[in-house]
PDB file of C-alpha atoms in Angstrom:
ATOM      1  CA  MET A  73      98.658 140.679  85.185  1.00 50.00           C
ATOM      2  CA  ASN A  74     100.341 140.649  88.562  1.00 63.00           C
ATOM      3  CA  PRO A  75      98.381 143.019  90.880  1.00 63.00           C
ATOM      4  CA  ARG A  76     101.669 144.136  92.488  1.00 82.00           C
ATOM      5  CA  PHE A  77     102.748 145.805  89.267  1.00 94.00           C
ATOM      6  CA  HIS A  78     101.425 149.111  87.967  1.00 94.00           C
ATOM      7  CA  ARG A  79     104.335 150.551  85.980  1.00 97.00           C
ATOM      8  CA  ILE A  80     105.339 147.274  84.356  1.00 98.00           C
ATOM      9  CA  SER A  81     103.638 144.029  83.413  1.00 97.00           C
ATOM     10  CA  LEU A  82     105.221 140.609  83.809  1.00 97.00           C
ATOM     11  CA  THR A  83     103.951 137.698  81.751  1.00 96.00           C
ATOM     12  CA  SER A  84     105.573 134.403  80.953  1.00 96.00           C
ATOM     13  CA  SER A  85     105.414 131.539  78.517  1.00 94.00           C
ATOM     14  CA  PRO A  86     108.425 129.430  79.508  1.00 94.00           C
ATOM     15  CA  PRO A  87     111.199 129.652  78.675  1.00 95.00           C
ATOM     16  CA  VAL A  88     110.400 133.340  78.006  1.00 96.00           C
ATOM     17  CA  ALA A  89     109.367 136.025  80.511  1.00 97.00           C
ATOM     18  CA  ARG A  90     108.184 139.334  79.095  1.00 98.00           C
ATOM     19  CA  ILE A  91     108.565 142.592  81.018  1.00 98.00           C
ATOM     20  CA  THR A  92     106.622 145.441  79.432  1.00 98.00           C
ATOM     21  CA  PHE A  93     106.946 149.018  80.626  1.00 98.00           C
ATOM     22  CA  THR A  94     103.461 150.446  81.254  1.00 98.00           C
ATOM     23  CA  ASN A  95     104.065 153.919  82.659  1.00 97.00           C
ATOM     24  CA  PRO A  96     102.529 156.263  80.067  1.00 97.00           C
ATOM     25  CA  PRO A  97     103.047 158.440  78.240  1.00 97.00           C
ATOM     26  CA  LEU A  98     106.795 157.789  77.825  1.00 98.00           C
ATOM     27  CA  ASN A  99     107.563 154.951  80.257  1.00 98.00           C
ATOM     28  CA  VAL A 100     109.733 157.153  82.448  1.00 98.00           C
ATOM     29  CA  ILE A 101     111.632 155.006  84.957  1.00 98.00           C
ATOM     30  CA  ASP A 102     110.772 156.411  88.375  1.00 97.00           C
ATOM     31  CA  LEU A 103     111.635 154.974  91.784  1.00 96.00           C
ATOM     32  CA  ALA A 104     108.396 152.973  91.885  1.00 96.00           C
ATOM     33  CA  MET A 105     109.202 151.347  88.538  1.00 97.00           C
ATOM     34  CA  MET A 106     112.690 150.468  89.765  1.00 97.00           C
ATOM     35  CA  ASP A 107     111.113 148.724  92.768  1.00 97.00           C
ATOM     36  CA  GLU A 108     108.737 146.833  90.470  1.00 98.00           C
ATOM     37  CA  LEU A 109     111.594 145.767  88.200  1.00 98.00           C
ATOM     38  CA  ALA A 110     113.524 144.484  91.218  1.00 97.00           C
ATOM     39  CA  ALA A 111     110.443 142.520  92.325  1.00 97.00           C
ATOM     40  CA  ALA A 112     109.958 141.102  88.826  1.00 97.00           C
ATOM     41  CA  PHE A 113     113.616 140.045  88.684  1.00 97.00           C
ATOM     42  CA  GLU A 114     113.286 138.330  92.060  1.00 97.00           C
ATOM     43  CA  GLU A 115     110.232 136.441  90.826  1.00 96.00           C
ATOM     44  CA  ILE A 116     112.048 135.369  87.652  1.00 97.00           C
ATOM     45  CA  ASN A 117     115.068 134.255  89.687  1.00 95.00           C
ATOM     46  CA  HIS A 118     112.821 131.755  91.469  1.00 96.00           C
ATOM     47  CA  ARG A 119     111.669 130.269  88.185  1.00 96.00           C
ATOM     48  CA  PRO A 120     114.405 128.064  86.692  1.00 93.00           C
ATOM     49  CA  GLU A 121     112.243 127.324  83.666  1.00 95.00           C
ATOM     50  CA  ILE A 122     112.747 130.952  82.521  1.00 96.00           C
ATOM     51  CA  SER A 123     115.911 131.333  80.460  1.00 96.00           C
ATOM     52  CA  ILE A 124     115.058 134.392  78.320  1.00 97.00           C
ATOM     53  CA  VAL A 125     113.844 137.779  79.570  1.00 98.00           C
ATOM     54  CA  PHE A 126     112.286 140.054  76.995  1.00 97.00           C
ATOM     55  CA  PHE A 127     111.932 143.821  77.612  1.00 98.00           C
ATOM     56  CA  ALA A 128     109.533 146.015  75.645  1.00 98.00           C
ATOM     57  CA  GLY A 129     107.801 149.353  75.904  1.00 98.00           C
ATOM     58  CA  SER A 130     105.093 150.907  73.759  1.00 98.00           C
ATOM     59  CA  ASP A 131     105.044 152.098  70.159  1.00 97.00           C
ATOM     60  CA  ARG A 132     105.598 155.629  71.483  1.00 98.00           C
ATOM     61  CA  ALA A 133     108.473 154.861  73.829  1.00 98.00           C
ATOM     62  CA  PHE A 134     110.624 152.017  75.055  1.00 98.00           C
ATOM     63  CA  SER A 135     111.534 154.459  77.819  1.00 98.00           C
ATOM     64  CA  ALA A 136     112.354 158.161  77.782  1.00 98.00           C
ATOM     65  CA  GLY A 137     114.722 157.637  80.711  1.00 97.00           C
ATOM     66  CA  VAL A 138     114.952 157.935  84.476  1.00 97.00           C
ATOM     67  CA  ASP A 139     112.594 160.402  86.133  1.00 95.00           C
ATOM     68  CA  VAL A 140     114.355 163.775  86.269  1.00 92.00           C
ATOM     69  CA  ALA A 141     112.692 164.527  89.618  1.00 89.00           C
ATOM     70  CA  ALA A 142     114.557 161.524  91.054  1.00 89.00           C
ATOM     71  CA  HIS A 143     117.806 163.418  90.389  1.00 86.00           C
ATOM     72  CA  ALA A 144     116.959 165.901  93.153  1.00 81.00           C
ATOM     73  CA  PRO A 145     119.476 165.963  96.047  1.00 82.00           C
ATOM     74  CA  ASP A 146     117.147 164.120  98.445  1.00 84.00           C
ATOM     75  CA  HIS A 147     116.549 161.277  95.961  1.00 89.00           C
ATOM     76  CA  ILE A 148     119.719 160.981  93.895  1.00 93.00           C
ATOM     77  CA  ALA A 149     121.594 158.424  96.029  1.00 94.00           C
ATOM     78  CA  GLU A 150     118.523 156.183  96.285  1.00 95.00           C
ATOM     79  CA  MET A 151     117.845 156.526  92.567  1.00 96.00           C
ATOM     80  CA  LEU A 152     121.376 155.606  91.512  1.00 96.00           C
ATOM     81  CA  SER A 153     121.487 152.664  93.911  1.00 96.00           C
ATOM     82  CA  LYS A 154     118.168 151.229  92.724  1.00 97.00           C
ATOM     83  CA  PHE A 155     118.685 151.869  89.021  1.00 98.00           C
ATOM     84  CA  HIS A 156     122.212 150.500  88.996  1.00 97.00           C
ATOM     85  CA  ALA A 157     120.989 147.404  90.860  1.00 97.00           C
ATOM     86  CA  VAL A 158     118.566 146.841  87.951  1.00 97.00           C
ATOM     87  CA  ILE A 159     121.371 147.283  85.422  1.00 97.00           C
ATOM     88  CA  LYS A 160     123.777 145.002  87.288  1.00 95.00           C
ATOM     89  CA  GLN A 161     121.127 142.281  87.496  1.00 95.00           C
ATOM     90  CA  ILE A 162     120.759 142.303  83.712  1.00 96.00           C
ATOM     91  CA  VAL A 163     124.533 142.336  83.178  1.00 93.00           C
ATOM     92  CA  THR A 164     125.261 139.470  85.576  1.00 91.00           C
ATOM     93  CA  TRP A 165     122.144 137.360  84.970  1.00 92.00           C
ATOM     94  CA  ASN A 166     122.280 133.743  83.878  1.00 92.00           C
ATOM     95  CA  ARG A 167     119.340 134.566  81.619  1.00 95.00           C
ATOM     96  CA  ILE A 168     119.490 135.850  78.053  1.00 97.00           C
ATOM     97  CA  SER A 169     118.085 139.383  77.815  1.00 97.00           C
ATOM     98  CA  VAL A 170     116.359 140.761  74.730  1.00 98.00           C
ATOM     99  CA  ALA A 171     115.111 144.333  74.198  1.00 98.00           C
ATOM    100  CA  GLU A 172     112.574 145.451  71.598  1.00 98.00           C
ATOM    101  CA  VAL A 173     112.921 149.187  71.048  1.00 98.00           C
ATOM    102  CA  ARG A 174     110.312 151.421  69.457  1.00 98.00           C
ATOM    103  CA  GLY A 175     109.793 155.151  69.801  1.00 98.00           C
ATOM    104  CA  LYS A 176     111.905 157.047  72.312  1.00 98.00           C
ATOM    105  CA  CYS A 177     114.804 155.233  73.947  1.00 98.00           C
ATOM    106  CA  LEU A 178     116.669 157.865  75.923  1.00 98.00           C
ATOM    107  CA  GLY A 179     118.900 158.244  78.966  1.00 98.00           C
ATOM    108  CA  GLY A 180     118.323 155.463  81.470  1.00 98.00           C
ATOM    109  CA  GLY A 181     116.015 153.730  78.998  1.00 98.00           C
ATOM    110  CA  ALA A 182     118.830 153.577  76.462  1.00 98.00           C
ATOM    111  CA  GLU A 183     121.217 152.392  79.182  1.00 98.00           C
ATOM    112  CA  LEU A 184     118.879 149.552  80.112  1.00 98.00           C
ATOM    113  CA  ALA A 185     118.431 148.533  76.485  1.00 98.00           C
ATOM    114  CA  MET A 186     122.149 148.710  75.650  1.00 97.00           C
ATOM    115  CA  VAL A 187     123.145 146.239  78.388  1.00 96.00           C
ATOM    116  CA  CYS A 188     120.746 143.595  77.057  1.00 97.00           C
ATOM    117  CA  ASP A 189     122.317 140.723  75.123  1.00 96.00           C
ATOM    118  CA  PHE A 190     120.170 141.309  72.037  1.00 98.00           C
ATOM    119  CA  VAL A 191     118.573 144.584  70.978  1.00 98.00           C
ATOM    120  CA  VAL A 192     116.237 144.885  68.006  1.00 98.00           C
ATOM    121  CA  THR A 193     115.270 148.476  67.258  1.00 98.00           C
ATOM    122  CA  ALA A 194     112.814 150.069  64.898  1.00 98.00           C
ATOM    123  CA  GLU A 195     114.647 152.081  62.267  1.00 98.00           C
ATOM    124  CA  ASP A 196     112.659 155.184  63.220  1.00 98.00           C
ATOM    125  CA  ALA A 197     113.241 154.825  66.974  1.00 98.00           C
ATOM    126  CA  THR A 198     114.965 157.746  68.719  1.00 98.00           C
ATOM    127  CA  TRP A 199     118.053 156.898  70.763  1.00 98.00           C
ATOM    128  CA  GLY A 200     120.185 159.204  72.871  1.00 98.00           C
ATOM    129  CA  PHE A 201     121.915 159.988  76.145  1.00 98.00           C
ATOM    130  CA  PRO A 202     120.784 163.592  76.788  1.00 97.00           C
ATOM    131  CA  GLU A 203     121.927 163.863  80.419  1.00 96.00           C
ATOM    132  CA  ILE A 204     124.698 166.352  79.559  1.00 97.00           C
ATOM    133  CA  LYS A 205     121.970 168.859  78.661  1.00 96.00           C
ATOM    134  CA  LEU A 206     120.894 168.741  82.307  1.00 94.00           C
ATOM    135  CA  GLY A 207     124.446 169.275  83.551  1.00 95.00           C
ATOM    136  CA  CYS A 208     124.734 165.551  84.370  1.00 95.00           C
ATOM    137  CA  PHE A 209     126.116 162.400  82.743  1.00 97.00           C
ATOM    138  CA  PRO A 210     124.832 158.834  82.261  1.00 97.00           C
ATOM    139  CA  PRO A 211     126.927 156.594  84.553  1.00 97.00           C
ATOM    140  CA  VAL A 212     126.076 153.295  82.836  1.00 97.00           C
ATOM    141  CA  ALA A 213     126.823 154.671  79.378  1.00 97.00           C
ATOM    142  CA  ALA A 214     129.973 156.362  80.683  1.00 97.00           C
ATOM    143  CA  THR A 215     131.086 152.945  81.905  1.00 95.00           C
ATOM    144  CA  ALA A 216     130.061 150.641  79.065  1.00 94.00           C
ATOM    145  CA  LEU A 217     129.158 152.518  75.874  1.00 95.00           C
ATOM    146  CA  ALA A 218     132.738 152.720  74.590  1.00 94.00           C
ATOM    147  CA  SER A 219     133.011 148.931  74.663  1.00 92.00           C
ATOM    148  CA  LEU A 220     130.046 148.777  72.269  1.00 93.00           C
ATOM    149  CA  VAL A 221     130.644 151.643  69.856  1.00 96.00           C
ATOM    150  CA  GLY A 222     134.265 152.710  70.464  1.00 95.00           C
ATOM    151  CA  GLN A 223     135.622 155.574  72.541  1.00 96.00           C
ATOM    152  CA  LYS A 224     135.276 158.398  70.013  1.00 98.00           C
ATOM    153  CA  ARG A 225     131.677 157.579  69.173  1.00 98.00           C
ATOM    154  CA  ALA A 226     130.856 157.148  72.845  1.00 97.00           C
ATOM    155  CA  MET A 227     132.362 160.573  73.559  1.00 98.00           C
ATOM    156  CA  ASP A 228     130.281 162.054  70.739  1.00 98.00           C
ATOM    157  CA  LEU A 229     127.014 160.581  72.011  1.00 98.00           C
ATOM    158  CA  ILE A 230     127.592 161.278  75.715  1.00 98.00           C
ATOM    159  CA  LEU A 231     129.261 164.703  75.518  1.00 98.00           C
ATOM    160  CA  THR A 232     126.872 166.207  72.948  1.00 98.00           C
ATOM    161  CA  GLY A 233     123.691 164.473  74.081  1.00 98.00           C
ATOM    162  CA  ARG A 234     122.564 164.287  70.456  1.00 98.00           C
ATOM    163  CA  THR A 235     119.892 161.868  69.321  1.00 98.00           C
ATOM    164  CA  LEU A 236     120.155 159.256  66.592  1.00 98.00           C
ATOM    165  CA  ASP A 237     117.672 157.012  64.869  1.00 98.00           C
ATOM    166  CA  GLY A 238     117.618 153.229  64.888  1.00 98.00           C
ATOM    167  CA  ARG A 239     119.499 153.019  61.594  1.00 98.00           C
ATOM    168  CA  GLU A 240     122.456 154.949  62.996  1.00 98.00           C
ATOM    169  CA  ALA A 241     122.285 152.985  66.261  1.00 98.00           C
ATOM    170  CA  ASP A 242     122.659 149.858  64.127  1.00 98.00           C
ATOM    171  CA  SER A 243     125.535 151.301  62.092  1.00 98.00           C
ATOM    172  CA  LEU A 244     127.341 152.223  65.342  1.00 97.00           C
ATOM    173  CA  ARG A 245     126.812 148.669  66.693  1.00 96.00           C
ATOM    174  CA  LEU A 246     124.817 149.985  69.617  1.00 97.00           C
ATOM    175  CA  VAL A 247     122.131 147.406  68.761  1.00 98.00           C
ATOM    176  CA  THR A 248     121.968 143.910  67.297  1.00 98.00           C
ATOM    177  CA  SER A 249     119.789 144.892  64.344  1.00 98.00           C
ATOM    178  CA  ALA A 250     117.370 147.516  63.044  1.00 98.00           C
ATOM    179  CA  ALA A 251     114.213 146.827  61.109  1.00 98.00           C
ATOM    180  CA  PRO A 252     111.257 148.771  59.726  1.00 98.00           C
ATOM    181  CA  SER A 253     108.755 149.292  62.520  1.00 96.00           C
ATOM    182  CA  HIS A 254     106.251 146.794  61.134  1.00 96.00           C
ATOM    183  CA  GLN A 255     108.932 144.078  60.970  1.00 97.00           C
ATOM    184  CA  VAL A 256     110.380 144.459  64.473  1.00 97.00           C
ATOM    185  CA  GLY A 257     107.942 141.993  66.029  1.00 96.00           C
ATOM    186  CA  THR A 258     108.699 139.347  63.422  1.00 97.00           C
ATOM    187  CA  THR A 259     112.443 139.862  63.869  1.00 97.00           C
ATOM    188  CA  ILE A 260     112.070 139.394  67.638  1.00 97.00           C
ATOM    189  CA  GLU A 261     109.975 136.253  67.192  1.00 96.00           C
ATOM    190  CA  GLU A 262     112.555 134.732  64.861  1.00 97.00           C
ATOM    191  CA  LEU A 263     115.371 135.543  67.284  1.00 97.00           C
ATOM    192  CA  ILE A 264     113.563 134.034  70.273  1.00 96.00           C
ATOM    193  CA  SER A 265     112.655 130.974  68.197  1.00 96.00           C
ATOM    194  CA  ARG A 266     116.354 130.418  67.426  1.00 97.00           C
ATOM    195  CA  LEU A 267     117.265 130.817  71.106  1.00 96.00           C
ATOM    196  CA  ASN A 268     114.480 128.468  72.192  1.00 94.00           C
ATOM    197  CA  ALA A 269     115.969 125.713  70.045  1.00 94.00           C
ATOM    198  CA  LEU A 270     119.213 125.817  72.028  1.00 94.00           C
ATOM    199  CA  SER A 271     120.215 124.436  75.420  1.00 95.00           C
ATOM    200  CA  PRO A 272     119.336 126.909  78.221  1.00 94.00           C
ATOM    201  CA  ALA A 273     122.309 125.627  80.238  1.00 95.00           C
ATOM    202  CA  ALA A 274     124.703 126.091  77.340  1.00 95.00           C
ATOM    203  CA  LEU A 275     123.335 129.582  76.645  1.00 95.00           C
ATOM    204  CA  ALA A 276     123.744 130.634  80.281  1.00 93.00           C
ATOM    205  CA  LEU A 277     127.280 129.290  80.624  1.00 94.00           C
ATOM    206  CA  THR A 278     128.378 130.633  77.245  1.00 94.00           C
ATOM    207  CA  ARG A 279     127.022 134.055  78.169  1.00 92.00           C
ATOM    208  CA  LYS A 280     128.921 133.850  81.459  1.00 89.00           C
ATOM    209  CA  ALA A 281     132.142 133.029  79.601  1.00 89.00           C
ATOM    210  CA  ILE A 282     131.674 135.866  77.116  1.00 88.00           C
ATOM    211  CA  TYR A 283     131.044 138.449  79.827  1.00 81.00           C
ATOM    212  CA  ALA A 284     133.502 137.160  82.429  1.00 66.00           C
ATOM    213  CA  TRP A 285     136.151 139.821  81.770  1.00 61.00           C
ATOM    214  CA  ASP A 286     133.854 142.711  80.856  1.00 70.00           C
ATOM    215  CA  SER A 287     131.542 142.212  83.831  1.00 65.00           C
ATOM    216  CA  MET A 288     134.430 142.564  86.293  1.00 67.00           C
ATOM    217  CA  HIS A 289     135.467 145.840  84.703  1.00 84.00           C
ATOM    218  CA  PHE A 290     131.846 146.971  84.453  1.00 90.00           C
ATOM    219  CA  ASP A 291     131.205 146.524  88.160  1.00 88.00           C
ATOM    220  CA  LYS A 292     134.312 148.502  89.122  1.00 91.00           C
ATOM    221  CA  GLY A 293     133.736 151.115  86.440  1.00 93.00           C
ATOM    222  CA  LEU A 294     130.121 151.685  87.418  1.00 94.00           C
ATOM    223  CA  ALA A 295     131.077 152.032  91.086  1.00 94.00           C
ATOM    224  CA  ARG A 296     133.631 154.683  90.110  1.00 95.00           C
ATOM    225  CA  ALA A 297     131.161 156.520  87.867  1.00 96.00           C
ATOM    226  CA  GLU A 298     128.554 156.483  90.644  1.00 96.00           C
ATOM    227  CA  LYS A 299     131.112 157.871  93.131  1.00 96.00           C
ATOM    228  CA  ILE A 300     132.046 160.722  90.752  1.00 97.00           C
ATOM    229  CA  TYR A 301     128.346 161.439  90.181  1.00 96.00           C
ATOM    230  CA  LEU A 302     127.448 161.625  93.866  1.00 95.00           C
ATOM    231  CA  GLU A 303     130.603 163.128  95.362  1.00 95.00           C
ATOM    232  CA  GLU A 304     131.675 165.508  92.605  1.00 96.00           C
ATOM    233  CA  LEU A 305     129.003 166.173  89.987  1.00 95.00           C
ATOM    234  CA  MET A 306     126.155 166.669  92.465  1.00 93.00           C
ATOM    235  CA  ARG A 307     128.230 169.252  94.316  1.00 94.00           C
ATOM    236  CA  THR A 308     128.341 171.506  91.263  1.00 95.00           C
ATOM    237  CA  SER A 309     125.928 174.384  90.800  1.00 95.00           C
ATOM    238  CA  ASP A 310     125.406 173.436  87.166  1.00 95.00           C
ATOM    239  CA  ALA A 311     124.020 169.984  87.965  1.00 93.00           C
ATOM    240  CA  HIS A 312     121.367 171.440  90.250  1.00 92.00           C
ATOM    241  CA  GLU A 313     120.633 174.259  87.806  1.00 94.00           C
ATOM    242  CA  GLY A 314     120.157 171.852  84.897  1.00 94.00           C
ATOM    243  CA  ILE A 315     117.659 169.742  86.826  1.00 92.00           C
ATOM    244  CA  ARG A 316     115.773 172.795  88.116  1.00 92.00           C
ATOM    245  CA  ALA A 317     115.641 174.326  84.642  1.00 93.00           C
ATOM    246  CA  PHE A 318     114.229 171.130  83.141  1.00 92.00           C
ATOM    247  CA  LEU A 319     111.540 170.846  85.812  1.00 91.00           C
ATOM    248  CA  GLU A 320     110.712 174.559  85.460  1.00 93.00           C
ATOM    249  CA  LYS A 321     110.688 174.270  81.637  1.00 93.00           C
ATOM    250  CA  ARG A 322     113.199 177.080  81.065  1.00 95.00           C
ATOM    251  CA  PRO A 323     116.696 177.396  79.546  1.00 94.00           C
ATOM    252  CA  SER A 324     119.581 176.541  81.871  1.00 95.00           C
ATOM    253  CA  ARG A 325     121.819 179.314  83.150  1.00 95.00           C
ATOM    254  CA  TRP A 326     125.214 177.653  83.452  1.00 95.00           C
ATOM    255  CA  GLU A 327     127.881 179.005  85.816  1.00 94.00           C
ATOM    256  CA  GLY A 328     130.642 176.540  84.926  1.00 92.00           C
ATOM    257  CA  LYS A 329     131.086 175.407  88.506  1.00 91.00           C
TER     258      LYS A 329
END
């Protein structure tokens, strides 16, 4: 294990690099983890023999999302910049990205998983974008979820903040496939075996062709969502109240402004 990493581990067996979230109990993505992910990506970028990047968490949680404390006014701009840099790296990479989802996959964790090229989820995993319950919204999902599941379903998931299991995530086309928990590992191994049999150059260029149009819109859309978040949402009383209420473990008292 790389001694620089404490909240993730990075291992490799070319052509595959595996990034595992190791920030118990729920693999919350805090600012330190974002820095470690950026460092891991930089290391992978210097290794041309790596063509597949595999993300995983624990049985309990892929990731329960971005650290709520990082949404505080003195951290929010830094948090969005660092987290969105992680997301944009995955979206624009010339590597194939694969996510294995077990347990909780919420908020920023669900956003990270959903932008991967392949997502295999356990049927009993818990997915959701609960930010609206904090008086906030998920910028990545607001930008890209509709292209995966359709506008009405995206509105349902983002505006209600409800959770869904892996079976429903599969039926909504949020993921590539769902499997019983004990079969997820085998499904991932079979997928990676199929990818390994193909040309890394052809995979990278084909991925680039597939995403050429969407990635241009994604970059502009995410920039707009981030601007709305910072310049409008974070000036509302409700956004600050929702975050305070969560940290203080009490019901929110919304003012509607």
